[in-house]
Amino acid sequence: MAATEVEQGEGRQGHYAGSVTRLVAFGADVGISWGLFTLGVAALAFTIQLASGTKFSVSNYQIAYLVAAVIWEFIYFAYQWALGGRTIGMALLGIRVVKTDGSPIGARQAVVRTVTLPLSIIVFGLGFLGILTNRRRYAWHDRFAKTAVVYSWDARAARLRWLARKDPASPT
Amino acid sequence: MEAIDIDALVDRVDVDKIIDRVDVEKIIDRVDVDALIDRVDVDKIIDRVDVDSLMEKTELGAIIARSTTGVTSELLDVIRAQGVGLDDFFARWANRILRRSPADLPLGPPTLVDVAPGQAELQSEAA
């Protein structure tokens, strides 16, 4: 079963990534970034409570909490895209962001992509529709930042790994 | 009393000849192995074993790490492959609705994919 599953992605390295992979990666990133943020806030609240001796509740600082969340999300996406063209979720799903010509993206494009990403979401997610309808699978934030998302996952190597695991003695 | 030269005496003893005359099998038969084992304090021996150094020498840690990595990468391969399969499914439907041929679509950015639009079909036919 796994062999055919792996074969589906055979030789896709560098091809435009599809909608499901991109949305699952984005979902994973949202989950991971919020998980980390919540952990950070809990740790901060605990430290303040320990140092001051009084009960600290985040709900009393909702605006600060919102601002911190926005800054954190910006750092999470922009820093990772600028650093290696991929976030944790994208790395898990085997995709990465590149310039439209295929070269690695820089810090400026990572920032533009991060700032315009909410635009794709807030208009009822219409910005993501381009992944299905556009010839190059560009979402709105890809158009703004002049980026593309491609598969970085080497399915051919994955298939060889799977075959090696299946029968280590057999010649390749 | 005249002193006995032990070394000289030992030198004259033919040890090999004595060993030849010893019936080792008979001696082993006379040994009560169970009683011997009963007298051994296994816990004390285990306490003296340096497990960490043993792990390092046998590379057991590396073996465990390797097998864990194998399972993780296999799981990732399956998830990614499922994703690619679903990507293709939705892309096929989108192409059908938009009435466009997949062969006319670019596969990827020019520096990453050296196949021009329209050649993808020919390539897949050749394969």
Tab-separated table of C-alpha atoms in Angstrom:
chain	number	residue	atom	x	y	z
A	1	MET	CA	0.000	0.000	0.000
A	2	ALA	CA	2.743	2.419	1.003
A	3	ALA	CA	4.589	1.773	-2.252
A	4	THR	CA	1.783	3.123	-4.399
A	5	GLU	CA	1.270	6.020	-1.995
A	6	VAL	CA	4.913	6.962	-2.310
A	7	GLU	CA	4.865	6.476	-6.073
A	8	GLN	CA	2.135	9.117	-6.362
A	9	GLY	CA	4.666	11.799	-5.570
A	10	GLU	CA	7.426	10.348	-7.749
A	11	GLY	CA	9.652	12.947	-9.373
A	12	ARG	CA	7.653	15.958	-8.135
A	13	GLN	CA	10.590	17.861	-6.664
A	14	GLY	CA	10.402	21.467	-7.904
A	15	HIS	CA	6.815	21.150	-9.186
A	16	TYR	CA	4.127	23.583	-7.995
A	17	ALA	CA	2.606	22.225	-4.780
A	18	GLY	CA	-1.112	21.482	-4.707
A	19	SER	CA	-3.959	22.795	-2.586
A	20	VAL	CA	-4.329	19.992	-0.036
A	21	THR	CA	-0.648	19.780	0.845
A	22	ARG	CA	-0.421	23.568	1.186
A	23	LEU	CA	-3.544	23.889	3.322
A	24	VAL	CA	-2.561	20.989	5.595
A	25	ALA	CA	0.889	22.560	6.038
A	26	PHE	CA	-0.737	25.919	6.827
A	27	GLY	CA	-3.100	24.264	9.311
A	28	ALA	CA	-0.155	22.537	10.975
A	29	ASP	CA	1.677	25.870	11.201
A	30	VAL	CA	-1.322	27.604	12.758
A	31	GLY	CA	-1.581	24.797	15.320
A	32	ILE	CA	2.146	24.772	16.084
A	33	SER	CA	2.482	28.558	16.314
A	34	TRP	CA	-0.581	28.893	18.567
A	35	GLY	CA	0.591	25.989	20.717
A	36	LEU	CA	3.989	27.648	21.178
A	37	PHE	CA	2.372	31.033	21.849
A	38	THR	CA	0.006	29.601	24.449
A	39	LEU	CA	2.902	27.810	26.139
A	40	GLY	CA	4.937	31.019	26.146
A	41	VAL	CA	2.078	33.064	27.624
A	42	ALA	CA	1.442	30.411	30.284
A	43	ALA	CA	5.145	30.376	31.204
A	44	LEU	CA	5.191	34.200	31.372
A	45	ALA	CA	2.049	34.319	33.525
A	46	PHE	CA	3.516	31.709	35.862
A	47	THR	CA	6.803	33.640	36.173
A	48	ILE	CA	5.014	36.941	36.885
A	49	GLN	CA	2.790	35.232	39.444
A	50	LEU	CA	5.821	33.670	41.089
A	51	ALA	CA	7.769	36.938	41.188
A	52	SER	CA	4.935	39.260	42.292
A	53	GLY	CA	2.988	36.837	44.460
A	54	THR	CA	-0.315	38.036	43.002
A	55	LYS	CA	-2.576	36.170	40.617
A	56	PHE	CA	-1.913	37.107	36.986
A	57	SER	CA	-4.693	36.750	34.438
A	58	VAL	CA	-4.115	37.258	30.695
A	59	SER	CA	-7.778	38.265	30.213
A	60	ASN	CA	-6.983	41.582	31.941
A	61	TYR	CA	-4.532	42.436	29.159
A	62	GLN	CA	-6.512	41.510	26.045
A	63	ILE	CA	-5.087	44.216	23.763
A	64	ALA	CA	-1.513	43.406	24.789
A	65	TYR	CA	-2.300	39.724	24.277
A	66	LEU	CA	-3.653	40.405	20.773
A	67	VAL	CA	-0.677	42.566	19.814
A	68	ALA	CA	1.740	39.938	21.147
A	69	ALA	CA	-0.097	37.236	19.188
A	70	VAL	CA	0.109	39.225	15.927
A	71	ILE	CA	3.819	39.965	16.453
A	72	TRP	CA	4.496	36.331	17.299
A	73	GLU	CA	2.671	35.063	14.178
A	74	PHE	CA	4.606	37.560	12.054
A	75	ILE	CA	7.919	36.395	13.512
A	76	TYR	CA	6.957	32.721	13.214
A	77	PHE	CA	6.204	32.900	9.482
A	78	ALA	CA	8.537	35.686	8.297
A	79	TYR	CA	11.609	34.426	10.132
A	80	GLN	CA	11.252	30.849	8.943
A	81	TRP	CA	10.505	31.806	5.337
A	82	ALA	CA	13.448	34.199	5.277
A	83	LEU	CA	15.737	31.621	6.850
A	84	GLY	CA	15.066	28.540	4.759
A	85	GLY	CA	11.962	29.139	2.657
A	86	ARG	CA	9.864	26.842	4.798
A	87	THR	CA	7.999	26.727	8.089
A	88	ILE	CA	7.779	23.705	10.370
A	89	GLY	CA	4.446	22.686	8.817
A	90	MET	CA	5.852	23.069	5.300
A	91	ALA	CA	8.917	21.021	6.222
A	92	LEU	CA	6.667	18.248	7.543
A	93	LEU	CA	4.636	18.195	4.332
A	94	GLY	CA	7.732	18.505	2.109
A	95	ILE	CA	7.079	21.867	0.444
A	96	ARG	CA	8.929	25.205	0.346
A	97	VAL	CA	8.536	28.792	-0.843
A	98	VAL	CA	10.713	30.032	-3.699
A	99	LYS	CA	10.795	33.084	-5.947
A	100	THR	CA	8.682	32.794	-9.095
A	101	ASP	CA	11.824	31.845	-11.041
A	102	GLY	CA	12.659	29.097	-8.542
A	103	SER	CA	15.512	30.788	-6.671
A	104	PRO	CA	15.484	31.033	-2.855
A	105	ILE	CA	13.401	33.869	-1.398
A	106	GLY	CA	14.953	36.728	0.561
A	107	ALA	CA	13.952	38.537	3.734
A	108	ARG	CA	11.980	41.221	1.865
A	109	GLN	CA	9.791	38.670	0.086
A	110	ALA	CA	9.326	36.704	3.302
A	111	VAL	CA	8.072	39.871	5.023
A	112	VAL	CA	5.745	40.831	2.126
A	113	ARG	CA	4.373	37.281	2.014
A	114	THR	CA	3.719	37.286	5.768
A	115	VAL	CA	2.050	40.709	5.747
A	116	THR	CA	-0.233	39.829	2.810
A	117	LEU	CA	-1.092	36.313	4.017
A	118	PRO	CA	-4.012	37.582	6.170
A	119	LEU	CA	-5.536	39.137	3.024
A	120	SER	CA	-5.902	35.651	1.530
A	121	ILE	CA	-7.640	34.506	4.697
A	122	ILE	CA	-9.948	37.384	5.677
A	123	VAL	CA	-11.821	37.615	2.355
A	124	PHE	CA	-13.572	34.296	3.109
A	125	GLY	CA	-10.385	32.427	2.193
A	126	LEU	CA	-10.813	33.463	-1.440
A	127	GLY	CA	-7.104	34.210	-1.664
A	128	PHE	CA	-6.389	30.513	-1.466
A	129	LEU	CA	-8.678	29.710	-4.390
A	130	GLY	CA	-5.866	30.684	-6.741
A	131	ILE	CA	-4.018	27.513	-5.735
A	132	LEU	CA	-6.708	25.608	-7.665
A	133	THR	CA	-7.552	28.076	-10.406
A	134	ASN	CA	-4.246	29.753	-11.228
A	135	ARG	CA	-2.006	28.096	-13.824
A	136	ARG	CA	0.970	28.372	-11.482
A	137	ARG	CA	-1.028	27.705	-8.327
A	138	TYR	CA	-0.403	31.194	-6.925
A	139	ALA	CA	-2.444	32.332	-3.922
A	140	TRP	CA	-2.980	36.066	-3.425
A	141	HIS	CA	-0.023	36.401	-1.065
A	142	ASP	CA	2.143	34.605	-3.657
A	143	ARG	CA	1.180	37.239	-6.243
A	144	PHE	CA	1.978	40.090	-3.855
A	145	ALA	CA	5.330	38.664	-2.810
A	146	LYS	CA	6.176	37.175	-6.240
A	147	THR	CA	6.672	33.731	-4.762
A	148	ALA	CA	5.624	30.179	-5.554
A	149	VAL	CA	5.282	27.048	-3.430
A	150	VAL	CA	6.930	23.883	-4.722
A	151	TYR	CA	7.389	20.311	-3.558
A	152	SER	CA	10.820	19.909	-1.990
A	153	TRP	CA	10.177	16.329	-1.061
A	154	ASP	CA	12.172	13.709	-2.932
A	155	ALA	CA	9.560	11.012	-3.531
A	156	ARG	CA	12.000	8.925	-5.562
A	157	ALA	CA	14.341	8.664	-2.551
A	158	ALA	CA	11.342	7.900	-0.340
A	159	ARG	CA	10.405	5.009	-2.615
A	160	LEU	CA	13.954	3.631	-2.507
A	161	ARG	CA	13.916	3.912	1.294
A	162	TRP	CA	10.623	2.050	1.375
A	163	LEU	CA	11.961	-0.703	-0.890
A	164	ALA	CA	15.115	-1.006	1.233
A	165	ARG	CA	13.005	-1.390	4.365
A	166	LYS	CA	10.769	-3.937	2.693
A	167	ASP	CA	13.602	-6.244	1.682
A	168	PRO	CA	17.087	-5.168	2.822
A	169	ALA	CA	18.738	-8.203	1.168
A	170	SER	CA	17.341	-7.626	-2.298
A	171	PRO	CA	19.619	-5.941	-4.843
A	172	THR	CA	18.446	-2.532	-6.008
B	1	MET	CA	68.964	-27.959	57.662
B	2	GLU	CA	69.815	-27.666	54.021
B	3	ALA	CA	67.674	-25.078	52.206
B	4	ILE	CA	65.431	-26.401	49.444
B	5	ASP	CA	65.699	-24.604	46.129
B	6	ILE	CA	62.019	-24.411	45.171
B	7	ASP	CA	62.733	-22.828	41.794
B	8	ALA	CA	65.027	-25.636	40.800
B	9	LEU	CA	62.426	-28.116	41.932
B	10	VAL	CA	59.693	-26.432	39.894
B	11	ASP	CA	61.979	-26.327	36.871
B	12	ARG	CA	62.313	-30.109	37.049
B	13	VAL	CA	58.554	-30.652	37.079
B	14	ASP	CA	57.098	-31.464	33.653
B	15	VAL	CA	53.781	-29.581	33.870
B	16	ASP	CA	52.601	-30.723	30.422
B	17	LYS	CA	53.009	-34.362	31.439
B	18	ILE	CA	50.955	-33.768	34.608
B	19	ILE	CA	48.200	-32.010	32.652
B	20	ASP	CA	48.106	-34.911	30.175
B	21	ARG	CA	47.395	-37.273	33.074
B	22	VAL	CA	44.546	-35.125	34.441
B	23	ASP	CA	41.077	-36.261	33.368
B	24	VAL	CA	39.334	-32.883	32.940
B	25	GLU	CA	35.974	-34.453	32.086
B	26	LYS	CA	36.008	-36.325	35.383
B	27	ILE	CA	36.741	-33.111	37.293
B	28	ILE	CA	33.909	-31.270	35.534
B	29	ASP	CA	31.528	-34.111	36.352
B	30	ARG	CA	32.400	-33.699	40.018
B	31	VAL	CA	31.615	-29.966	40.013
B	32	ASP	CA	28.120	-29.137	41.282
B	33	VAL	CA	27.291	-26.280	38.898
B	34	ASP	CA	23.942	-25.524	40.567
B	35	ALA	CA	25.586	-25.122	43.944
B	36	LEU	CA	28.214	-22.893	42.344
B	37	ILE	CA	25.570	-20.678	40.742
B	38	ASP	CA	23.677	-20.475	44.037
B	39	ARG	CA	26.780	-18.996	45.620
B	40	VAL	CA	27.111	-16.306	42.938
B	41	ASP	CA	25.565	-12.933	43.845
B	42	VAL	CA	24.131	-11.934	40.463
B	43	ASP	CA	22.785	-8.598	41.751
B	44	LYS	CA	26.266	-7.621	42.883
B	45	ILE	CA	27.685	-8.446	39.453
B	46	ILE	CA	24.972	-6.446	37.676
B	47	ASP	CA	25.647	-3.517	40.021
B	48	ARG	CA	29.251	-3.557	38.866
B	49	VAL	CA	28.302	-3.452	35.162
B	50	ASP	CA	28.602	0.017	33.617
B	51	VAL	CA	25.410	-0.015	31.548
B	52	ASP	CA	26.059	3.403	29.986
B	53	SER	CA	29.471	2.403	28.692
B	54	LEU	CA	28.008	-0.901	27.474
B	55	MET	CA	25.334	1.026	25.572
B	56	GLU	CA	28.021	3.193	24.005
B	57	LYS	CA	30.120	0.180	23.022
B	58	THR	CA	27.246	-1.821	21.567
B	59	GLU	CA	25.788	1.290	19.872
B	60	LEU	CA	22.391	0.266	21.181
B	61	GLY	CA	21.459	3.937	21.461
B	62	ALA	CA	22.292	4.474	17.804
B	63	ILE	CA	20.247	1.409	16.837
B	64	ILE	CA	17.206	2.709	18.775
B	65	ALA	CA	17.653	6.186	17.257
B	66	ARG	CA	17.963	4.691	13.763
B	67	SER	CA	14.826	2.602	14.073
B	68	THR	CA	12.858	5.573	15.479
B	69	THR	CA	14.058	7.776	12.612
B	70	GLY	CA	13.022	5.046	10.172
B	71	VAL	CA	9.485	4.899	11.539
B	72	THR	CA	9.178	8.708	11.550
B	73	SER	CA	10.426	9.133	7.992
B	74	GLU	CA	8.150	6.306	6.808
B	75	LEU	CA	5.159	8.033	8.431
B	76	LEU	CA	6.132	11.353	6.816
B	77	ASP	CA	6.527	9.676	3.415
B	78	VAL	CA	3.021	8.222	3.677
B	79	ILE	CA	1.448	11.536	4.803
B	80	ARG	CA	3.208	13.447	2.002
B	81	ALA	CA	2.268	10.864	-0.605
B	82	GLN	CA	-1.370	11.012	0.513
B	83	GLY	CA	-1.176	14.807	0.201
B	84	VAL	CA	0.213	14.615	-3.346
B	85	GLY	CA	-2.554	12.165	-4.288
B	86	LEU	CA	-5.246	14.524	-2.991
B	87	ASP	CA	-3.520	17.500	-4.672
B	88	ASP	CA	-3.780	15.679	-8.004
B	89	PHE	CA	-7.410	14.767	-7.386
B	90	PHE	CA	-8.462	18.374	-6.770
B	91	ALA	CA	-6.229	19.709	-9.570
B	92	ARG	CA	-7.856	17.264	-12.024
B	93	TRP	CA	-11.332	18.484	-11.066
B	94	ALA	CA	-10.276	22.131	-11.247
B	95	ASN	CA	-8.814	21.551	-14.725
B	96	ARG	CA	-11.997	19.792	-15.827
B	97	ILE	CA	-14.188	22.655	-14.593
B	98	LEU	CA	-11.932	25.309	-16.112
B	99	ARG	CA	-11.662	23.268	-19.333
B	100	ARG	CA	-7.906	23.351	-19.540
B	101	SER	CA	-5.442	20.645	-20.433
B	102	PRO	CA	-2.903	19.656	-17.719
B	103	ALA	CA	-0.285	19.337	-20.458
B	104	ASP	CA	-0.514	23.081	-21.124
B	105	LEU	CA	0.193	23.983	-17.515
B	106	PRO	CA	3.720	24.725	-16.306
B	107	LEU	CA	5.030	22.075	-13.911
B	108	GLY	CA	7.128	24.414	-11.804
B	109	PRO	CA	9.382	27.480	-11.795
B	110	PRO	CA	11.751	27.525	-14.806
B	111	THR	CA	14.981	27.006	-12.865
B	112	LEU	CA	13.581	24.025	-10.974
B	113	VAL	CA	11.771	22.255	-13.813
B	114	ASP	CA	13.342	22.201	-17.263
B	115	VAL	CA	10.193	21.006	-19.056
B	116	ALA	CA	8.306	23.596	-21.104
B	117	PRO	CA	4.492	23.680	-20.951
B	118	GLY	CA	3.033	21.266	-23.480
B	119	GLN	CA	5.928	18.832	-23.242
B	120	ALA	CA	4.723	17.194	-20.042
B	121	GLU	CA	2.260	14.992	-21.919
B	122	LEU	CA	4.909	13.842	-24.387
B	123	GLN	CA	7.240	13.045	-21.521
B	124	SER	CA	4.639	10.986	-19.652
B	125	GLU	CA	3.798	9.087	-22.853
B	126	ALA	CA	7.466	8.281	-23.378
B	127	ALA	CA	7.732	7.008	-19.794
